[in-house]
């Protein structure tokens, strides 16, 4: 489903499509203030939003998750290049949509990736333990947000989140070919790590230590396959960690890289969403050149 989030559709303005994050719902984007360009912003829910148990990392995976979204985009905008993006898992889906749209003879011209590591080229020994430890971090955060807190979500949403994490971990795509690549790509990173949220949870911190998951940045950690689909978001990022972080190998150019003073989960929420909005404004200006 393609839903108008803000702006007024106009033949003179290229619409921008935001793909739902791991929650499966475009509600993640509802706190974004209007953009100065008045660009029509549409959101696309996950096709597995209401059936998260069917989101299998092998039978469906990121390609299967992206396929109905690509089809919906092509039907909704039957001509012209596309401009798409997503936050977290939605960014990974957006990358795959680029490939599938190209296979249909169309092109994603502009791509916005919001706080998502690049695809991992391999699965490494012990990766399942790392993914489980990463999930425990999210469970710890959700528990601390109980009673309607920021990331207290329904059981179905938790299953969708876990399904998307598993799909991201199992996704090892090739770089986009020349005809599949966006003309321009922008990336927005969260500077703060999620480890700050669970430092008071001795059980989770002990698990991270036992599994060997680093909670402090080290050179190259953003591209290290051992960090999996989740653990890369734990350490605070230093200035050296705010570049393309491997995405340039997949999109075929050096993207514009921006960063905000927030952690991954704060970015789209009241109190910090204005920071993400400001970075998106800058990204949109770059992408539209």
mmCIF file of C-alpha atoms in Angstrom:
data_model
loop_
_atom_site.group_PDB
_atom_site.id
_atom_site.type_symbol
_atom_site.label_atom_id
_atom_site.label_comp_id
_atom_site.label_asym_id
_atom_site.label_seq_id
_atom_site.Cartn_x
_atom_site.Cartn_y
_atom_site.Cartn_z
ATOM 1 C CA UNK A 1 0.000 0.000 0.000
ATOM 2 C CA UNK A 2 1.327 3.431 -1.015
ATOM 3 C CA UNK A 3 0.107 6.207 1.296
ATOM 4 C CA UNK A 4 0.643 9.962 1.083
ATOM 5 C CA UNK A 5 2.381 11.120 4.273
ATOM 6 C CA UNK A 6 2.877 14.791 3.492
ATOM 7 C CA UNK A 7 3.053 17.303 0.667
ATOM 8 C CA UNK A 8 0.738 17.841 -2.277
ATOM 9 C CA UNK A 9 1.138 15.687 -5.394
ATOM 10 C CA UNK A 10 2.038 17.764 -8.430
ATOM 11 C CA UNK A 11 3.221 16.928 -11.961
ATOM 12 C CA UNK A 12 6.112 19.335 -11.384
ATOM 13 C CA UNK A 13 7.405 17.594 -8.244
ATOM 14 C CA UNK A 14 9.047 14.180 -8.164
ATOM 15 C CA UNK A 15 7.543 12.178 -5.295
ATOM 16 C CA UNK A 16 9.729 10.456 -2.732
ATOM 17 C CA UNK A 17 8.818 7.033 -1.362
ATOM 18 C CA UNK A 18 9.831 5.903 2.140
ATOM 19 C CA UNK A 19 9.789 2.159 2.761
ATOM 20 C CA UNK A 20 8.742 0.946 6.211
ATOM 21 C CA UNK A 21 11.464 -0.044 8.657
ATOM 22 C CA UNK A 22 11.645 -3.312 10.598
ATOM 23 C CA UNK A 23 8.358 -2.598 12.368
ATOM 24 C CA UNK A 24 6.669 -2.989 8.995
ATOM 25 C CA UNK A 25 4.676 0.214 9.434
ATOM 26 C CA UNK A 26 5.127 3.655 7.925
ATOM 27 C CA UNK A 27 3.961 5.016 11.287
ATOM 28 C CA UNK A 28 7.701 5.303 11.983
ATOM 29 C CA UNK A 29 7.717 8.387 9.727
ATOM 30 C CA UNK A 30 4.651 10.207 11.081
ATOM 31 C CA UNK A 31 6.672 12.548 13.314
ATOM 32 C CA UNK A 32 8.641 14.030 10.400
ATOM 33 C CA UNK A 33 7.826 17.752 10.023
ATOM 34 C CA UNK A 34 6.928 19.045 6.539
ATOM 35 C CA UNK A 35 9.872 19.480 4.183
ATOM 36 C CA UNK A 36 10.641 22.949 2.836
ATOM 37 C CA UNK A 37 10.610 21.656 -0.737
ATOM 38 C CA UNK A 38 6.982 20.504 -0.324
ATOM 39 C CA UNK A 39 8.063 17.254 -1.923
ATOM 40 C CA UNK A 40 5.200 14.739 -1.869
ATOM 41 C CA UNK A 41 6.331 12.044 0.576
ATOM 42 C CA UNK A 42 4.694 8.638 0.330
ATOM 43 C CA UNK A 43 5.106 5.689 2.655
ATOM 44 C CA UNK A 44 4.949 1.993 1.812
ATOM 45 C CA UNK A 45 4.029 -0.530 4.500
ATOM 46 C CA UNK A 46 5.581 -3.984 4.593
ATOM 47 C CA UNK A 47 3.548 -6.610 2.721
ATOM 48 C CA UNK A 48 4.111 -8.807 5.791
ATOM 49 C CA UNK A 49 2.833 -6.267 8.312
ATOM 50 C CA UNK A 50 -0.222 -8.372 9.146
ATOM 51 C CA UNK A 51 1.397 -11.775 8.635
ATOM 52 C CA UNK A 52 4.889 -11.468 10.176
ATOM 53 C CA UNK A 53 5.214 -15.210 10.778
ATOM 54 C CA UNK A 54 5.444 -15.681 7.001
ATOM 55 C CA UNK A 55 8.540 -13.468 6.793
ATOM 56 C CA UNK A 56 11.035 -16.307 6.495
ATOM 57 C CA UNK A 57 14.695 -15.360 5.848
ATOM 58 C CA UNK A 58 15.155 -18.218 3.363
ATOM 59 C CA UNK A 59 11.796 -18.596 1.634
ATOM 60 C CA UNK A 60 11.150 -14.837 1.489
ATOM 61 C CA UNK A 61 14.234 -12.872 2.512
ATOM 62 C CA UNK A 62 14.930 -9.309 1.470
ATOM 63 C CA UNK A 63 14.248 -10.085 -2.234
ATOM 64 C CA UNK A 64 10.817 -11.510 -1.422
ATOM 65 C CA UNK A 65 10.040 -8.618 0.900
ATOM 66 C CA UNK A 66 11.071 -6.113 -1.776
ATOM 67 C CA UNK A 67 9.176 -7.715 -4.674
ATOM 68 C CA UNK A 68 5.623 -6.578 -3.766
ATOM 69 C CA UNK A 69 6.979 -3.147 -2.862
ATOM 70 C CA UNK A 70 8.712 -2.772 -6.231
ATOM 71 C CA UNK A 71 5.530 -3.900 -7.987
ATOM 72 C CA UNK A 72 3.437 -1.401 -6.006
ATOM 73 C CA UNK A 73 5.840 1.422 -6.865
ATOM 74 C CA UNK A 74 5.800 0.626 -10.569
ATOM 75 C CA UNK A 75 2.005 0.456 -10.594
ATOM 76 C CA UNK A 76 1.614 3.661 -8.580
ATOM 77 C CA UNK A 77 4.108 5.586 -10.738
ATOM 78 C CA UNK A 78 3.936 3.931 -14.163
ATOM 79 C CA UNK A 79 6.491 6.221 -15.820
ATOM 80 C CA UNK A 80 9.669 8.074 -14.992
ATOM 81 C CA UNK A 81 12.562 7.485 -12.600
ATOM 82 C CA UNK A 82 11.888 6.774 -8.933
ATOM 83 C CA UNK A 83 13.203 8.346 -5.730
ATOM 84 C CA UNK A 84 13.139 6.012 -2.716
ATOM 85 C CA UNK A 85 14.631 5.436 0.693
ATOM 86 C CA UNK A 86 14.113 3.931 4.082
ATOM 87 C CA UNK A 87 15.137 3.882 7.704
ATOM 88 C CA UNK A 88 16.885 0.858 9.242
ATOM 89 C CA UNK A 89 15.666 -2.356 7.574
ATOM 90 C CA UNK A 90 13.702 -0.209 5.131
ATOM 91 C CA UNK A 91 17.019 1.027 3.731
ATOM 92 C CA UNK A 92 18.111 -2.520 2.925
ATOM 93 C CA UNK A 93 14.789 -3.199 1.217
ATOM 94 C CA UNK A 94 15.191 0.027 -0.770
ATOM 95 C CA UNK A 95 18.570 -1.201 -2.025
ATOM 96 C CA UNK A 96 16.996 -4.422 -3.293
ATOM 97 C CA UNK A 97 14.122 -2.477 -4.860
ATOM 98 C CA UNK A 98 16.731 -0.690 -7.011
ATOM 99 C CA UNK A 99 17.693 -4.035 -8.529
ATOM 100 C CA UNK A 100 14.127 -5.211 -9.079
ATOM 101 C CA UNK A 101 12.963 -1.925 -10.582
ATOM 102 C CA UNK A 102 15.888 -2.078 -13.021
ATOM 103 C CA UNK A 103 14.908 -5.633 -13.981
ATOM 104 C CA UNK A 104 11.500 -4.215 -14.951
ATOM 105 C CA UNK A 105 13.146 -1.683 -17.256
ATOM 106 C CA UNK A 106 12.853 1.307 -14.911
ATOM 107 C CA UNK A 107 15.340 3.076 -12.665
ATOM 108 C CA UNK A 108 15.668 4.329 -9.116
ATOM 109 C CA UNK A 109 17.349 7.666 -9.698
ATOM 110 C CA UNK A 110 17.682 8.801 -6.071
ATOM 111 C CA UNK A 111 18.329 6.636 -3.025
ATOM 112 C CA UNK A 112 18.316 7.627 0.662
ATOM 113 C CA UNK A 113 19.669 5.167 3.247
ATOM 114 C CA UNK A 114 18.997 6.051 6.896
ATOM 115 C CA UNK A 115 21.187 4.326 9.500
ATOM 116 C CA UNK A 116 21.655 0.875 8.024
ATOM 117 C CA UNK A 117 24.911 -1.013 7.564
ATOM 118 C CA UNK A 118 25.780 -2.188 4.074
ATOM 119 C CA UNK A 119 24.949 -5.790 3.141
ATOM 120 C CA UNK A 120 27.305 -8.395 4.551
ATOM 121 C CA UNK A 121 29.154 -10.391 1.863
ATOM 122 C CA UNK A 122 29.291 -13.577 3.952
ATOM 123 C CA UNK A 123 27.861 -15.324 6.980
ATOM 124 C CA UNK A 124 30.564 -15.891 9.565
ATOM 125 C CA UNK A 125 31.046 -18.528 12.230
ATOM 126 C CA UNK A 126 29.136 -17.644 15.376
ATOM 127 C CA UNK A 127 26.917 -15.136 13.562
ATOM 128 C CA UNK A 128 23.739 -16.660 15.002
ATOM 129 C CA UNK A 129 25.026 -16.000 18.521
ATOM 130 C CA UNK A 130 25.780 -12.417 17.560
ATOM 131 C CA UNK A 131 22.287 -11.931 16.102
ATOM 132 C CA UNK A 132 20.700 -13.404 19.239
ATOM 133 C CA UNK A 133 22.752 -11.074 21.423
ATOM 134 C CA UNK A 134 21.698 -8.127 19.269
ATOM 135 C CA UNK A 135 18.070 -9.116 19.613
ATOM 136 C CA UNK A 136 18.472 -9.287 23.402
ATOM 137 C CA UNK A 137 19.524 -5.647 23.288
ATOM 138 C CA UNK A 138 16.250 -4.744 21.574
ATOM 139 C CA UNK A 139 14.286 -6.809 24.077
ATOM 140 C CA UNK A 140 16.036 -4.990 26.923
ATOM 141 C CA UNK A 141 15.166 -1.633 25.381
ATOM 142 C CA UNK A 142 11.542 -2.676 24.847
ATOM 143 C CA UNK A 143 11.273 -3.861 28.455
ATOM 144 C CA UNK A 144 12.505 -0.500 29.690
ATOM 145 C CA UNK A 145 9.886 1.148 27.458
ATOM 146 C CA UNK A 146 6.981 -0.899 28.820
ATOM 147 C CA UNK A 147 3.714 0.858 29.533
ATOM 148 C CA UNK A 148 3.580 2.716 26.233
ATOM 149 C CA UNK A 149 7.180 3.845 26.082
ATOM 150 C CA UNK A 150 9.054 4.759 22.940
ATOM 151 C CA UNK A 151 9.773 1.291 21.571
ATOM 152 C CA UNK A 152 7.207 -0.764 23.452
ATOM 153 C CA UNK A 153 5.563 -2.626 20.559
ATOM 154 C CA UNK A 154 3.020 -5.369 20.046
ATOM 155 C CA UNK A 155 3.950 -9.035 19.858
ATOM 156 C CA UNK A 156 3.167 -9.026 16.121
ATOM 157 C CA UNK A 157 5.454 -6.042 15.565
ATOM 158 C CA UNK A 158 8.222 -7.773 17.510
ATOM 159 C CA UNK A 159 7.839 -10.818 15.243
ATOM 160 C CA UNK A 160 8.063 -8.578 12.183
ATOM 161 C CA UNK A 161 11.152 -6.860 13.577
ATOM 162 C CA UNK A 162 12.821 -10.174 14.271
ATOM 163 C CA UNK A 163 11.870 -11.439 10.818
ATOM 164 C CA UNK A 164 13.436 -8.399 9.159
ATOM 165 C CA UNK A 165 16.604 -8.748 11.258
ATOM 166 C CA UNK A 166 16.866 -12.382 10.135
ATOM 167 C CA UNK A 167 16.291 -11.407 6.498
ATOM 168 C CA UNK A 168 18.988 -8.717 6.667
ATOM 169 C CA UNK A 169 21.437 -11.194 8.229
ATOM 170 C CA UNK A 170 20.764 -13.706 5.429
ATOM 171 C CA UNK A 171 21.020 -11.140 2.607
ATOM 172 C CA UNK A 172 24.315 -11.259 0.714
ATOM 173 C CA UNK A 173 23.674 -9.484 -2.608
ATOM 174 C CA UNK A 174 26.085 -8.548 -5.338
ATOM 175 C CA UNK A 175 26.799 -4.851 -5.910
ATOM 176 C CA UNK A 176 24.353 -3.134 -8.226
ATOM 177 C CA UNK A 177 25.287 -3.291 -11.894
ATOM 178 C CA UNK A 178 25.796 -0.006 -13.737
ATOM 179 C CA UNK A 179 22.233 0.078 -15.096
ATOM 180 C CA UNK A 180 20.813 -0.653 -11.624
ATOM 181 C CA UNK A 181 22.662 2.067 -9.722
ATOM 182 C CA UNK A 182 20.981 5.289 -8.587
ATOM 183 C CA UNK A 183 22.376 8.482 -10.072
ATOM 184 C CA UNK A 184 22.805 9.799 -6.527
ATOM 185 C CA UNK A 185 22.766 8.218 -3.073
ATOM 186 C CA UNK A 186 22.737 9.846 0.357
ATOM 187 C CA UNK A 187 23.244 8.234 3.772
ATOM 188 C CA UNK A 188 22.247 9.501 7.220
ATOM 189 C CA UNK A 189 23.929 7.948 10.270
ATOM 190 C CA UNK A 190 23.065 8.042 13.969
ATOM 191 C CA UNK A 191 26.196 9.014 15.896
ATOM 192 C CA UNK A 192 25.196 7.520 19.252
ATOM 193 C CA UNK A 193 25.289 3.792 19.922
ATOM 194 C CA UNK A 194 22.492 1.699 21.393
ATOM 195 C CA UNK A 195 24.816 0.255 24.027
ATOM 196 C CA UNK A 196 24.069 3.321 26.167
ATOM 197 C CA UNK A 197 20.505 2.053 26.564
ATOM 198 C CA UNK A 198 21.456 -1.290 28.078
ATOM 199 C CA UNK A 199 24.549 -0.436 30.144
ATOM 200 C CA UNK A 200 22.437 -0.905 33.270
ATOM 201 C CA UNK A 201 21.278 -4.374 32.214
ATOM 202 C CA UNK A 202 23.929 -6.701 33.621
ATOM 203 C CA UNK A 203 22.464 -9.765 31.920
ATOM 204 C CA UNK A 204 22.594 -8.220 28.453
ATOM 205 C CA UNK A 205 26.059 -6.706 28.944
ATOM 206 C CA UNK A 206 27.313 -10.073 30.201
ATOM 207 C CA UNK A 207 25.860 -11.820 27.155
ATOM 208 C CA UNK A 208 27.533 -9.349 24.797
ATOM 209 C CA UNK A 209 30.864 -9.968 26.550
ATOM 210 C CA UNK A 210 30.486 -13.773 26.417
ATOM 211 C CA UNK A 211 29.629 -13.774 22.728
ATOM 212 C CA UNK A 212 32.459 -11.344 22.021
ATOM 213 C CA UNK A 213 30.342 -8.505 20.653
ATOM 214 C CA UNK A 214 32.343 -5.258 20.830
ATOM 215 C CA UNK A 215 30.538 -2.326 22.420
ATOM 216 C CA UNK A 216 33.279 0.191 21.635
ATOM 217 C CA UNK A 217 34.081 1.331 18.108
ATOM 218 C CA UNK A 218 37.115 -0.155 16.368
ATOM 219 C CA UNK A 219 38.481 0.639 12.938
ATOM 220 C CA UNK A 220 36.306 -0.908 10.244
ATOM 221 C CA UNK A 221 33.596 -2.189 12.602
ATOM 222 C CA UNK A 222 30.818 -0.792 10.420
ATOM 223 C CA UNK A 223 31.833 -3.140 7.599
ATOM 224 C CA UNK A 224 32.861 -6.096 9.761
ATOM 225 C CA UNK A 225 30.679 -9.108 8.921
ATOM 226 C CA UNK A 226 31.127 -10.356 12.483
ATOM 227 C CA UNK A 227 28.957 -7.461 13.696
ATOM 228 C CA UNK A 228 25.978 -8.962 11.892
ATOM 229 C CA UNK A 229 22.688 -7.229 11.179
ATOM 230 C CA UNK A 230 22.293 -5.621 14.606
ATOM 231 C CA UNK A 231 25.515 -5.368 16.636
ATOM 232 C CA UNK A 232 27.019 -2.693 14.358
ATOM 233 C CA UNK A 233 24.525 -0.276 15.949
ATOM 234 C CA UNK A 234 25.830 -0.774 19.497
ATOM 235 C CA UNK A 235 29.048 1.324 19.647
ATOM 236 C CA UNK A 236 29.126 5.108 19.521
ATOM 237 C CA UNK A 237 30.463 6.120 16.113
ATOM 238 C CA UNK A 238 33.604 8.208 15.783
ATOM 239 C CA UNK A 239 34.236 10.620 12.900
ATOM 240 C CA UNK A 240 35.986 7.856 10.952
ATOM 241 C CA UNK A 241 32.795 5.766 11.163
ATOM 242 C CA UNK A 242 30.547 8.325 9.472
ATOM 243 C CA UNK A 243 31.555 7.744 5.858
ATOM 244 C CA UNK A 244 30.025 5.371 3.284
ATOM 245 C CA UNK A 245 31.021 2.359 5.403
ATOM 246 C CA UNK A 246 31.019 0.004 2.450
ATOM 247 C CA UNK A 247 27.886 1.246 0.718
ATOM 248 C CA UNK A 248 30.014 2.766 -2.045
ATOM 249 C CA UNK A 249 30.872 -0.796 -3.121
ATOM 250 C CA UNK A 250 27.185 -1.535 -3.614
ATOM 251 C CA UNK A 251 25.778 1.662 -5.118
ATOM 252 C CA UNK A 252 28.781 2.425 -7.319
ATOM 253 C CA UNK A 253 29.569 5.952 -6.196
ATOM 254 C CA UNK A 254 30.694 7.841 -3.117
ATOM 255 C CA UNK A 255 27.427 8.826 -1.443
ATOM 256 C CA UNK A 256 26.760 12.006 0.465
ATOM 257 C CA UNK A 257 27.180 11.067 4.144
ATOM 258 C CA UNK A 258 25.451 12.931 6.968
ATOM 259 C CA UNK A 259 25.097 12.232 10.698
ATOM 260 C CA UNK A 260 22.884 13.298 13.591
ATOM 261 C CA UNK A 261 23.338 13.415 17.383
ATOM 262 C CA UNK A 262 20.937 10.599 18.174
ATOM 263 C CA UNK A 263 20.919 6.849 18.484
ATOM 264 C CA UNK A 264 19.203 4.538 16.015
ATOM 265 C CA UNK A 265 15.909 4.386 17.892
ATOM 266 C CA UNK A 266 15.793 8.088 18.749
ATOM 267 C CA UNK A 267 16.106 9.243 15.145
ATOM 268 C CA UNK A 268 12.422 9.090 14.088
ATOM 269 C CA UNK A 269 10.956 9.926 17.504
ATOM 270 C CA UNK A 270 9.821 13.242 19.042
ATOM 271 C CA UNK A 271 12.776 14.985 20.625
ATOM 272 C CA UNK A 272 15.210 13.932 17.900
ATOM 273 C CA UNK A 273 13.191 13.618 14.692
ATOM 274 C CA UNK A 274 13.964 17.263 13.882
ATOM 275 C CA UNK A 275 17.620 16.216 13.570
ATOM 276 C CA UNK A 276 16.781 13.427 11.151
ATOM 277 C CA UNK A 277 14.465 15.807 9.302
ATOM 278 C CA UNK A 278 17.260 18.366 8.933
ATOM 279 C CA UNK A 279 19.625 15.747 7.545
ATOM 280 C CA UNK A 280 16.921 14.545 5.156
ATOM 281 C CA UNK A 281 16.400 18.133 3.942
ATOM 282 C CA UNK A 282 20.111 18.303 3.133
ATOM 283 C CA UNK A 283 19.985 14.883 1.504
ATOM 284 C CA UNK A 284 16.987 15.827 -0.650
ATOM 285 C CA UNK A 285 18.792 18.962 -1.850
ATOM 286 C CA UNK A 286 21.781 16.838 -2.862
ATOM 287 C CA UNK A 287 19.700 14.120 -4.485
ATOM 288 C CA UNK A 288 17.710 16.596 -6.574
ATOM 289 C CA UNK A 289 20.760 18.261 -8.155
#
